[in-house]
Coordinates of C-alpha atoms and ligand atoms in Angstrom, one line a residue:
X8 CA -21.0 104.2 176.4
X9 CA -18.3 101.9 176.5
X10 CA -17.3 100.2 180.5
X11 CA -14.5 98.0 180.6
X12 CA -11.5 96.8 183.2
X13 CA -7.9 97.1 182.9
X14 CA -4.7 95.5 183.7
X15 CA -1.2 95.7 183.1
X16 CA 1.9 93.2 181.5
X17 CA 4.4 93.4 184.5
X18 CA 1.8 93.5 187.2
X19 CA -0.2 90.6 186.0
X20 CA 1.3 88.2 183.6
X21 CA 4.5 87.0 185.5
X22 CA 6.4 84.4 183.7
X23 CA 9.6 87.0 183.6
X24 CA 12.0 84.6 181.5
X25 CA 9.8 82.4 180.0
X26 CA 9.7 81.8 175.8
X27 CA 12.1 83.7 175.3
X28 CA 11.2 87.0 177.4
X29 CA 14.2 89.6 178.1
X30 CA 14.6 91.1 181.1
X31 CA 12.7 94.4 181.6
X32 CA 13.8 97.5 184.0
X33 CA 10.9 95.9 186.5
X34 CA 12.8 92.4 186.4
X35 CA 16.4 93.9 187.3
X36 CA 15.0 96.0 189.8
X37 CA 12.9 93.8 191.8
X38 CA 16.1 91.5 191.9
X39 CA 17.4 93.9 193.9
X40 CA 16.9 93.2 197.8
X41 CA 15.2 96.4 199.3
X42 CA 13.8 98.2 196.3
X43 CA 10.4 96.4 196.8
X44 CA 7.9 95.8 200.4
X45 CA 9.2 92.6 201.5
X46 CA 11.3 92.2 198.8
X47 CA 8.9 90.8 196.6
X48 CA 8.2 90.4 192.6
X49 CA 6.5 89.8 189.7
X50 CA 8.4 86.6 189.0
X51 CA 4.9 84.9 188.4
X52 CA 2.4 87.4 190.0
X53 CA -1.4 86.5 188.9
X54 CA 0.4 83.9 186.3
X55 CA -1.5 85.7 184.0
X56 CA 0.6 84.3 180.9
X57 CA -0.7 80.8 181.3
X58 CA -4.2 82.0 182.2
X59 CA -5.2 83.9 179.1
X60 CA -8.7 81.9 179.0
X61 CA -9.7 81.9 182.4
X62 CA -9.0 85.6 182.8
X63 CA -11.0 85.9 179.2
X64 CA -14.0 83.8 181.4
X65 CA -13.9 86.1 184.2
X66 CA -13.9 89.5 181.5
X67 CA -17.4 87.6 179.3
X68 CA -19.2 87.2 183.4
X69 CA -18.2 90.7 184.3
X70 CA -20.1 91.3 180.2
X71 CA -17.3 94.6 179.7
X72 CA -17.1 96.1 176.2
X73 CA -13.5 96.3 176.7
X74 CA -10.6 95.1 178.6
X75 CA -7.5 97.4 178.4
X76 CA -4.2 95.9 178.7
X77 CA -0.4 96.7 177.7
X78 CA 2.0 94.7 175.9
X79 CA 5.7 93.5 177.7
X80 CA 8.2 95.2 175.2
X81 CA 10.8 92.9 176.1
X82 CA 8.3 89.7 175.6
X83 CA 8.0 90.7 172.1
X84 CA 11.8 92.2 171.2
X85 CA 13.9 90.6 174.0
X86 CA 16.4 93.3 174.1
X87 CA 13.9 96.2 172.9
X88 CA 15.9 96.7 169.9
X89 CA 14.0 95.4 166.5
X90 CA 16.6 95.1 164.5
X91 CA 18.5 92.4 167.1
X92 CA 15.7 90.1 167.6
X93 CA 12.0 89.5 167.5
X94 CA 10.0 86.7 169.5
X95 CA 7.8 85.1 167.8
X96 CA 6.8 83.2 170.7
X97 CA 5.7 86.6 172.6
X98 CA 3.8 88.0 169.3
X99 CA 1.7 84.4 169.4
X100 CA 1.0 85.1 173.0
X101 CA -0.2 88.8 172.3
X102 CA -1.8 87.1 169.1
X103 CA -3.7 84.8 171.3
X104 CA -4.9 87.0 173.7
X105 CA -6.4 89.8 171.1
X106 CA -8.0 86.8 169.5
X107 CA -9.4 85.0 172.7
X108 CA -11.1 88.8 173.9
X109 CA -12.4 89.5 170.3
X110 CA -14.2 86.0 170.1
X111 CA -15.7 87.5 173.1
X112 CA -16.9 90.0 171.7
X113 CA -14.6 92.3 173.7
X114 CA -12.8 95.3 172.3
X115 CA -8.8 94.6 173.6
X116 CA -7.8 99.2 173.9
X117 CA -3.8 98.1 174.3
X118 CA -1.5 100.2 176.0
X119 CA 2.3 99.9 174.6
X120 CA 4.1 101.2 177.5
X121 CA 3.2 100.2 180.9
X122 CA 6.6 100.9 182.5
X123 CA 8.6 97.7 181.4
X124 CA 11.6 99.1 179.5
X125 CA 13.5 96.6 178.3
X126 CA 16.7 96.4 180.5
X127 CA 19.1 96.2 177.7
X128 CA 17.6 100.1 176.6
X129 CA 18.4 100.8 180.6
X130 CA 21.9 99.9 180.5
X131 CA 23.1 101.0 177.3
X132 CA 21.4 104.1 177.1
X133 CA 19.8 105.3 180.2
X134 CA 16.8 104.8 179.2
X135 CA 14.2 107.3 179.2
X136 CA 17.3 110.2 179.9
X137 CA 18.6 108.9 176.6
X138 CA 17.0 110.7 173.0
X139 CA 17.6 107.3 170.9
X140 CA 14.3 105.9 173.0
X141 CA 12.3 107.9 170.7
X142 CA 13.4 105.3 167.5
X143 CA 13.8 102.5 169.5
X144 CA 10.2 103.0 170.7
X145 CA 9.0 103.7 167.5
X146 CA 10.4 100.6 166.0
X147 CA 8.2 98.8 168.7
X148 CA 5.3 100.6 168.3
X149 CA 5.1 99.8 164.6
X150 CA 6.2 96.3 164.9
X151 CA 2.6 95.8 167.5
X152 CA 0.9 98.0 164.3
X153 CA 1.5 95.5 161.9
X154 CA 1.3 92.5 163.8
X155 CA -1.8 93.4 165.8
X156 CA -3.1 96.9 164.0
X157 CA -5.7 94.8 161.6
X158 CA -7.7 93.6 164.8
X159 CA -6.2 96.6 167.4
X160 CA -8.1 99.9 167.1
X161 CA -7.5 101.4 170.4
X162 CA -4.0 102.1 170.9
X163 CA -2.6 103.8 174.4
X164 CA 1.4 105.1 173.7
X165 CA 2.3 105.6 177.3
X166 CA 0.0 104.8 180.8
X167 CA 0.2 107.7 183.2
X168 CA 4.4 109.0 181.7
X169 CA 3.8 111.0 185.0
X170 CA 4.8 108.1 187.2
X171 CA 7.8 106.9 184.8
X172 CA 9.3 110.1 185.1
X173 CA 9.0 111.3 188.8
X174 CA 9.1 107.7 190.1
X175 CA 11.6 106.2 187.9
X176 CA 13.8 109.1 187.2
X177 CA 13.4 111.9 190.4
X178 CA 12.8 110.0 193.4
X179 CA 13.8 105.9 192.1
X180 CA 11.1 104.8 193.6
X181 CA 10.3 103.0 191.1
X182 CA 12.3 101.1 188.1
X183 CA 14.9 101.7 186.9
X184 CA 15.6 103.5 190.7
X185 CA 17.2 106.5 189.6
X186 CA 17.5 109.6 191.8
X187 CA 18.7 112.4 189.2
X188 CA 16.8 115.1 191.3
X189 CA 16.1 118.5 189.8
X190 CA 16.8 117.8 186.1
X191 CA 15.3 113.1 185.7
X192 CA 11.8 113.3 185.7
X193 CA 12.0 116.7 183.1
X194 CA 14.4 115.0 180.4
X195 CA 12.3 111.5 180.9
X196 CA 9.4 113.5 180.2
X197 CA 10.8 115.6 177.5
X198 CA 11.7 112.1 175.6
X199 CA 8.6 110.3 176.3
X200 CA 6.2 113.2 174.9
X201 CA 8.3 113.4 171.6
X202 CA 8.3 109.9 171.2
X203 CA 4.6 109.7 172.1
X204 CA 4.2 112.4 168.5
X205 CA 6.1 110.4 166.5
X206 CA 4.2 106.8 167.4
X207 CA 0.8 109.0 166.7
X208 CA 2.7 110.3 163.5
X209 CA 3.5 106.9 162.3
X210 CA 0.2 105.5 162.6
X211 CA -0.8 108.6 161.2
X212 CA 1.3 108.3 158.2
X213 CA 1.4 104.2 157.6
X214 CA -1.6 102.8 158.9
X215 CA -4.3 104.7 159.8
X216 CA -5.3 104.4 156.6
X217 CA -6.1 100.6 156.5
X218 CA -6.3 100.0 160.1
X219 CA -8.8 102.9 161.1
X220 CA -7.5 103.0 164.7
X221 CA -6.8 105.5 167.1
X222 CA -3.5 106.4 168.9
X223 CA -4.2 108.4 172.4
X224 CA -2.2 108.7 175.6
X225 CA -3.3 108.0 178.6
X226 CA -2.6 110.7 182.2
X227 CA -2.9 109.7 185.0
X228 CA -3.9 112.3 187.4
X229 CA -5.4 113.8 191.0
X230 CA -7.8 117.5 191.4
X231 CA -5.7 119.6 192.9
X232 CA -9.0 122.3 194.9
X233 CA -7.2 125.3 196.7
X234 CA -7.0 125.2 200.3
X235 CA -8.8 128.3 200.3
X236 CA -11.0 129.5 197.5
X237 CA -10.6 133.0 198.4
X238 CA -7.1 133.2 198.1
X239 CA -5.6 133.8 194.8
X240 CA -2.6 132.3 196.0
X241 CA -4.2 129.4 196.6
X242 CA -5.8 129.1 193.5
X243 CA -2.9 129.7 191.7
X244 CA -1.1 126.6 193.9
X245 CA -3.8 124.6 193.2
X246 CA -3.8 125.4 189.4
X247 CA -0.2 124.2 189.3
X248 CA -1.0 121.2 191.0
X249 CA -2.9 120.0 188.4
X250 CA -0.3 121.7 185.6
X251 CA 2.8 119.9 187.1
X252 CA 0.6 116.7 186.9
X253 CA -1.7 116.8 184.2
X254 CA -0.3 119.9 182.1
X255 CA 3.2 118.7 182.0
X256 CA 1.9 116.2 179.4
X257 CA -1.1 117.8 178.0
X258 CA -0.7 120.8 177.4
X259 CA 2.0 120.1 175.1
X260 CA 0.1 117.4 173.4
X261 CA -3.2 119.5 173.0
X262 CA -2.0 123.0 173.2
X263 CA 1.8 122.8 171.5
X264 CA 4.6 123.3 174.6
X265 CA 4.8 123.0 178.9
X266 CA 2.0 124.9 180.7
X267 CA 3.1 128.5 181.6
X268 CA 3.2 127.6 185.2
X269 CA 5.7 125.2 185.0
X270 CA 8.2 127.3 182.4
X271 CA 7.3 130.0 185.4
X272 CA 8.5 128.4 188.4
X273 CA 11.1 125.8 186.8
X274 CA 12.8 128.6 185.1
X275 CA 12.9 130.6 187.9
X276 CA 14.1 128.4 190.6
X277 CA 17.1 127.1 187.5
X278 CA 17.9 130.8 187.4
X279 CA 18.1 130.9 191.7
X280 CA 20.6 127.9 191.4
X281 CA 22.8 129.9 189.1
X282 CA 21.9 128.4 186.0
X283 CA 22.1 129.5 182.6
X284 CA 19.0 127.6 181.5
X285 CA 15.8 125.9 182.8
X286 CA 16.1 122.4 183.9
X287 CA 12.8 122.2 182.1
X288 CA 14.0 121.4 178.5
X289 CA 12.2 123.3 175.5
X290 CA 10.8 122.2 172.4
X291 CA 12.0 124.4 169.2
X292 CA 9.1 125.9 167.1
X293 CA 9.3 122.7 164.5
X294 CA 8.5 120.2 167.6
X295 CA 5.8 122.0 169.4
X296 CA 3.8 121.9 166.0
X297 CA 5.0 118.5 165.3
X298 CA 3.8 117.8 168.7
X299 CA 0.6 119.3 169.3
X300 CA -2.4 117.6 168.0
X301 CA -1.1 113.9 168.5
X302 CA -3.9 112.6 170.2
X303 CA -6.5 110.8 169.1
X304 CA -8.2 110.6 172.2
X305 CA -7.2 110.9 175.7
X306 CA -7.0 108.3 178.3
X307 CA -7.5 109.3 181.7
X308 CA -6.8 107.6 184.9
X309 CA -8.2 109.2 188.5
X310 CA -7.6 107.9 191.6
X311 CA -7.8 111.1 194.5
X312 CA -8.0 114.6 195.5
X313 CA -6.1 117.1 197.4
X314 CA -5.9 120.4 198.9
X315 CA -3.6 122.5 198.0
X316 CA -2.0 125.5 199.4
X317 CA 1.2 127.9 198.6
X318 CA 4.4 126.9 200.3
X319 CA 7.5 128.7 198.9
X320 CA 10.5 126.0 199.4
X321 CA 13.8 127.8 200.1
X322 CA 15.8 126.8 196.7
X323 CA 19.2 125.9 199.0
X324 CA 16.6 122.6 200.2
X325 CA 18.3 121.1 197.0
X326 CA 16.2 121.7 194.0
X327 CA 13.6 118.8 192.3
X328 CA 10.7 118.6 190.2
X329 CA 8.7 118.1 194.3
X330 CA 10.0 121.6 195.6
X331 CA 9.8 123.6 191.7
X332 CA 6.2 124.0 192.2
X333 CA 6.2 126.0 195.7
X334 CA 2.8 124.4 197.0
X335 CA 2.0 122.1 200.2
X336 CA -0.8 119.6 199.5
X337 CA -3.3 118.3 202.4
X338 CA -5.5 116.0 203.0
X339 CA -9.0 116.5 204.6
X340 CA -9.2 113.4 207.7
X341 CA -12.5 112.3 207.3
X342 CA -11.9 111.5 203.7
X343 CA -12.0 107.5 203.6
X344 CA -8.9 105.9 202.5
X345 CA -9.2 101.8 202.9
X346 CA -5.5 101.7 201.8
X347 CA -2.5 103.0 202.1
X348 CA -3.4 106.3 202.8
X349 CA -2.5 107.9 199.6
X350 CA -5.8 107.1 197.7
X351 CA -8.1 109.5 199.8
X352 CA -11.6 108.7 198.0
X353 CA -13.1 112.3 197.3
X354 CA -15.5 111.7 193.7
X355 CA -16.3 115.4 193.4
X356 CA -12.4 116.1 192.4
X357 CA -12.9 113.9 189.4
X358 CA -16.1 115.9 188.2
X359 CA -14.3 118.7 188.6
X360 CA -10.7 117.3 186.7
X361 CA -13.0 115.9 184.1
X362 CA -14.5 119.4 183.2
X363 CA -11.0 121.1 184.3
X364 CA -9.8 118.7 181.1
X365 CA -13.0 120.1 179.0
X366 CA -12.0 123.6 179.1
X367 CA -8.6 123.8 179.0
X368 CA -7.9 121.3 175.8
X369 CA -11.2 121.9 173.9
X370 CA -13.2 119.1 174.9
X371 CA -11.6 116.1 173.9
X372 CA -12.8 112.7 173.5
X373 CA -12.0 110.9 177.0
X374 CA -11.3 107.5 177.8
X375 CA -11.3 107.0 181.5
X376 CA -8.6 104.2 181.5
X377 CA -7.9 103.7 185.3
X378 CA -10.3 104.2 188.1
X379 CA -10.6 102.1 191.6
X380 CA -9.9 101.9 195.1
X381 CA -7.1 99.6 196.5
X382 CA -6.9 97.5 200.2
X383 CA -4.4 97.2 202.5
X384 CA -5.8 94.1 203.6
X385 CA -3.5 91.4 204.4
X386 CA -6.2 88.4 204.3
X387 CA -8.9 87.7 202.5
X388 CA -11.3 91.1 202.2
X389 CA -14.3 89.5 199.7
X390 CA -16.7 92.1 201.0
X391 CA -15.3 95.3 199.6
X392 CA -18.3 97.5 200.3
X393 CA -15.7 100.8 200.4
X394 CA -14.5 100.0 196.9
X395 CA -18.2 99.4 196.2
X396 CA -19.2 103.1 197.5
X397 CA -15.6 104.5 195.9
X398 CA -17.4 103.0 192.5
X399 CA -20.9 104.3 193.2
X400 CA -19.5 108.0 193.8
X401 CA -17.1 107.8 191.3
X402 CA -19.3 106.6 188.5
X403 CA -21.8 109.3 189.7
X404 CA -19.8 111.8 189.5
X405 CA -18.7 111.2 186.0
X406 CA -21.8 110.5 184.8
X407 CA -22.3 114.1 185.9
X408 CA -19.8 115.4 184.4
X409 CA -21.5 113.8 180.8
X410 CA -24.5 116.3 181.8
X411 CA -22.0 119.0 182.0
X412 CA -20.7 118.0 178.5
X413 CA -17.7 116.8 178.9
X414 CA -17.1 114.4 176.2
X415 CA -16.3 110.7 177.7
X416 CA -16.9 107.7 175.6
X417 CA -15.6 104.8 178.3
X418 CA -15.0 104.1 181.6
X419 CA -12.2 101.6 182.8
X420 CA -12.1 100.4 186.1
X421 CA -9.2 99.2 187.7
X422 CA -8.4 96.9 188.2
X423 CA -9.5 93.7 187.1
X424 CA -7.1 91.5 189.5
X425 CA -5.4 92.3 192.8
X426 CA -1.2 91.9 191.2
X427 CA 2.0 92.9 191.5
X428 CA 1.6 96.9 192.6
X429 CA 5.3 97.9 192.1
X430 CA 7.1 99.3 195.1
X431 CA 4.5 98.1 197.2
X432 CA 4.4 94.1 196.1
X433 CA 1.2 92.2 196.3
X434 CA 0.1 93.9 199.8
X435 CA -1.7 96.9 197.7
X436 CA -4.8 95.1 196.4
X437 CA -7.0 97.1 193.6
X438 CA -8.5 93.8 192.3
X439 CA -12.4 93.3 191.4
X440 CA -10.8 89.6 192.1
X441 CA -9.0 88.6 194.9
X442 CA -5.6 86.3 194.1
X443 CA -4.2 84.6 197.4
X444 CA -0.8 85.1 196.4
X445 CA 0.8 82.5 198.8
X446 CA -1.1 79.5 196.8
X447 CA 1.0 78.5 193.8
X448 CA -2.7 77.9 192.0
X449 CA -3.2 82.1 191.9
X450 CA -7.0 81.4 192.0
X451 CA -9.7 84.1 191.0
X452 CA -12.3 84.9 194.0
X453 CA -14.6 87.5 193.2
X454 CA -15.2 90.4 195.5
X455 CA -18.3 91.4 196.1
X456 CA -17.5 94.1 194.0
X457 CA -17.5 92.0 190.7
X458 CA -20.9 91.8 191.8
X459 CA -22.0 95.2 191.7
X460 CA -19.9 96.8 188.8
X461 CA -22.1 93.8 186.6
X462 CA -25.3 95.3 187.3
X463 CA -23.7 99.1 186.7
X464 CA -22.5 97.9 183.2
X465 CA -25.8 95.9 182.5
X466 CA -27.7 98.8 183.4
X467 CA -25.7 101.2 181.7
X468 CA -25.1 103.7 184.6
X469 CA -27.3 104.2 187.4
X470 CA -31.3 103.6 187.4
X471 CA -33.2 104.9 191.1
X472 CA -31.7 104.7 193.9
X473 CA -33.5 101.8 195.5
X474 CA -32.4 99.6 192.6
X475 CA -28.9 100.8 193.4
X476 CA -29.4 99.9 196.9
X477 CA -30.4 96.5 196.2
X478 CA -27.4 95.9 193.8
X479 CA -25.3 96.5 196.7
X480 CA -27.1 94.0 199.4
X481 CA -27.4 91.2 197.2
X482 CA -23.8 91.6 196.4
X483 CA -22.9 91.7 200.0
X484 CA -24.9 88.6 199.9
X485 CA -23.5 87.0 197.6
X486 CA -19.9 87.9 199.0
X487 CA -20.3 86.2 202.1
X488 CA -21.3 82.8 200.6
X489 CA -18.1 82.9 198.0
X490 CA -16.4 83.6 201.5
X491 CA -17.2 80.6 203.0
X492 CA -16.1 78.7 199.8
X493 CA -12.5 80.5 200.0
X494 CA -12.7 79.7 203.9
X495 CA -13.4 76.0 202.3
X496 CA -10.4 75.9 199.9
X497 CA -8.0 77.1 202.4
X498 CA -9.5 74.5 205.0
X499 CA -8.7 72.0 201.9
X500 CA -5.2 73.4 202.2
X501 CA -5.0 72.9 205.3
X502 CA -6.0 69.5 205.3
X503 CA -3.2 68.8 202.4
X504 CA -0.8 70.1 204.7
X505 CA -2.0 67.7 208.1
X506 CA -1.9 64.9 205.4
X507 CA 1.7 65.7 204.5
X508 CA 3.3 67.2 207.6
X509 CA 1.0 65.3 210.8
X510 CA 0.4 62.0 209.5
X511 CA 4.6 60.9 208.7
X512 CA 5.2 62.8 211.9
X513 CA 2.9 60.2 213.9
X514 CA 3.7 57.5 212.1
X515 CA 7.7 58.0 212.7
X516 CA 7.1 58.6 216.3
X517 CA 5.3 55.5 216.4
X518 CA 8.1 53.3 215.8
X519 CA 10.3 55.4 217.7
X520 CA 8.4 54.3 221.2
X521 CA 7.8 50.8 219.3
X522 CA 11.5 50.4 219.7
X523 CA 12.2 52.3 222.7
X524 CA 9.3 49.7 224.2
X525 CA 10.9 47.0 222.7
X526 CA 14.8 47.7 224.1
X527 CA 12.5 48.5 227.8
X528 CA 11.1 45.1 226.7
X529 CA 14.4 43.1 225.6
X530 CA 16.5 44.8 228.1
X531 CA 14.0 43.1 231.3
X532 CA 13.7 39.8 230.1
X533 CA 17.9 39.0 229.4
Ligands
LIG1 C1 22.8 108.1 174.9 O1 23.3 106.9 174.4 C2 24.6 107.1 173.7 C3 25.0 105.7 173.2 O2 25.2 104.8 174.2 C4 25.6 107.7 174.6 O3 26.8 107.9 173.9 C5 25.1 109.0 175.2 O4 26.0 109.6 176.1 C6 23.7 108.8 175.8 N1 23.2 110.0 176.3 C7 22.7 110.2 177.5 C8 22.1 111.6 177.8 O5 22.8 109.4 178.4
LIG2 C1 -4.5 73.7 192.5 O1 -5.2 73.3 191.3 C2 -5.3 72.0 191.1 C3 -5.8 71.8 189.7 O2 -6.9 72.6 189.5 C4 -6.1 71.3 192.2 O3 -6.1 69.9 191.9 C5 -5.4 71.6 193.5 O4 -6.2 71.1 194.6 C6 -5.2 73.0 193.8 N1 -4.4 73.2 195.0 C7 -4.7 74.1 195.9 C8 -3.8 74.2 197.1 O5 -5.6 74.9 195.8

């Protein structure tokens, strides 16, 4: 069994323009006042670009087998097309990296899209609305095969499409900001899955051969449980929770086209609005076989559950990929959610998602690539005993789900830094490290976390209960004293700062009353 940590390019490495980087949709829309919390970016976030080997030290203490991260498309082909330009500069970095983690003995699993589209793709073509991604993509995908393929064997197409499409497309939350409700999110998706088949069919048909890699995809996604489990209405709700989420992308990856549920209620509600066809594009009978099948494995990324229920939405409400599926989700109060109160922590739901994935796409191999807690936390929170209990359940529950058989070969758990977390800027932390994001330095603190997920990978799972229980003290332990050294360090700052602003302060006034006393002085004695 494979544990690791995971990261992304925007969120992390910062240095936006440097060596040669284009801008990517993230850049151009974090230069936008208002798109992001307090208007902040990921000019420099962690400054993860200049601190390849210290975040490689951090990954060899933690003793993972892997670290996952993604590649900036527009750090390695500026404007995203291949034929325009390639920087060489951003291949060394990538080059560097790969190399630092594997003298490390630590497998790199690289993701190539983490949602930075180059911005050039954007404003030409629209982006992901646009069909000419699909080459443009696949261009980039095989440039990273053949500069990194012959060390890379774990290769992620897209992390979690879901939030590209219904972020970036539906509701603009995210980049590129887009609100093309009822009909964005679909065509993103439609794009993104065909361009995902043809990556897997390129590696397929030009390097798998000599490179012996795999190509997967990676879903990000929450259990949907019905409301009540007596109601067939509620279980259907529930089931369409998960296919709206989940489905959208899986189904026609494992099983060949959209889940049923979704052709069901997005045809119908098209039909409602007087339309001649589904907003939810098809695929013709050559693409869903060219499609299905193009998976290698499949990354998964859990974060929380919900309870769902049916809620018809009146179609005149304006029609979008949130009101298509007819279903209300809620949340149970005395589910603990440290942050923002999205990320309820509820472990059974990713047992149950985990065999839910079994079943309905014939047990395929898993990667969990993204599983943690975040903090709303606006100072220093070393102690992290919830994200320490969100770990224990977590792992616990997916270890049972290896009893049930589902077939899981790694766990990721993210993240390895608190960075950049889109819309909501650095005041969402998910980090095993803590990164004071005010200090130009962007020092590493462990939480006491870092701690405890150590022992869980040098154990290999679990062992009793009492050993567990000791894990967790002598990491609380622990915490506390690395407390008092980042109390220290910002004393030191502090300090700088009395040095810098106090002393030339008293020192001006000084002569100021010196020669106020000495006019007083002059003045009496003429
Ligand atoms: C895709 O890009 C081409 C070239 O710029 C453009 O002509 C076409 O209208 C775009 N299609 C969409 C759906 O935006
Ligand atoms: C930043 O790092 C440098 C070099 O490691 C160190 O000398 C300096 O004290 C640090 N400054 C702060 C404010 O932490």
């Amino acid at each position: 069994f494979l544990w690791g940590v995971g990261s992304s390019a925007y969120q992390t490495e910062g240095a936006w323009d440097k060596d040669g980087k284009g801008p990517s949709i993230w850049d151009a829309f974090t230069h936008v006042k208002g798109k992001v919390l307090r208007d902040e970016t990921g000019d420099s976030a962690c400054d993860g670009y200049h601190k390849v080997k210290d975040d490689i030290q951090l990954l060899k203490e933690l003793k993972v087998n892997h670290y996952l991260l993604s590649i900036s498309w527009a750090r390695i082909m500026p404007t995203g097309i291949r034929t325009e330009q390639v920087n060489e500069k951003g291949i060394q970095f990538y080059n560097d990296t790969i190399n630092g983690l594997l003298e490390s003995s630590i497998t790199p699993i690289v993701s190539l899209y983490h949602w930075d589209l180059p911005q050039v793709l954007q404003e030409k073509y629209g982006g992901w609305q646009n069909i000419s991604m699909i080459n443009y993509f696949n261009d980039y995908a095989n440039l990273c095969f053949e500069k990194f393929g012959d060390r890379v064997k774990h290769w992620i197409t897209f992390s979690d499409p879901w939030a590209v499409a219904e972020k970036g497309y539906e509701t603009g939350e995210h980049a590129p900001g887009l609100k093309l409700g009822g009909c964005g999110a679909y065509n993103a998706a439609h794009h993104i899955i065909k361009t995902h088949a043809k990556v897997w069919h390129s590696y397929n048909n030009t390097w798998r051969s000599e490179q012996h890699g795999m190509v997967g995809i990676s879903l990000t996604s929450g259990w949907g449980e019905p409301v009540d489990p007596h109601s067939q209405a509620d279980i259907d709700a529930a089931e369409r929770y998960i296919q709206f989420h989940l489905g959208w992308f899986a189904n026609p990856i494992y099983r060949g086209d959209y889940p049923e549920a979704m052709k069901n209620y997005v045809g119908r509600k098209s039909a409602q609005q007087g339309l001649g066809t589904s907003r939810l594009p098809t695929f013709s009978v050559q693409e869903k076989s060219y499609i299905k099948g193009t998976s290698d494995f499949l990354g998964i990324g859990h974060f929380t559950t919900r309870y769902v229920t049916q809620k018809s939405s009146p179609f005149l409400q304006g029609s979008s990929y949130n009101t298509d599926h007819d279903l209300a989700e809620l949340v149970d109060p005395k589910w603990p959610a440290p942050g923002y109160e999205w990320l309820y922590s509820v472990p059974w739901g990713f047992r149950r998602l985990l065999n839910f994935i079994k079943t309905q796409y014939g047990n395929p191999l898993i990667y969990v690539t993204q599983n943690g807690v975040s903090e709303k936390a606006p100072c220093a929170q070393l102690c992290d005993a919830w994200r320490i209990e969100y770990l224990q359940g977590h792992l616990n529950e997916m270890l049972k789900a290896l009893n049930d058989g589902v077939n899981i070969k790694a766990y990721t758990a993210w993240s390895l830094l608190d960075k950049f977390e889109w819309n909501k800027g650095f005041s969402e932390r998910f980090g095993l490290y803590y990164i004071d994001f005010q200090n130009k330095n962007k020092t590493r603190y462990p939480k006491a976390s870092v701690d405890y997920y150590k022992n869980v990978i040098r154990a290999n799972g679990f062992p009793d209960p009492r050993e567990v229980e000791k894990w967790r003290q002598k990491a609380m332990d622990t915490c506390s004293i690395t407390h008092q050294l980042l109390d220290t360090d910002s004393l030191i700052t502090h300090m700088e700062m009395v040095t810098e602003i106090v002393l030339p302060t008293i020192f001006t006034l000084c002569i100021l009353i010196s020669i106020v006393l000495l006019l007083f002085f002059l003045q009496k004695h003429s």
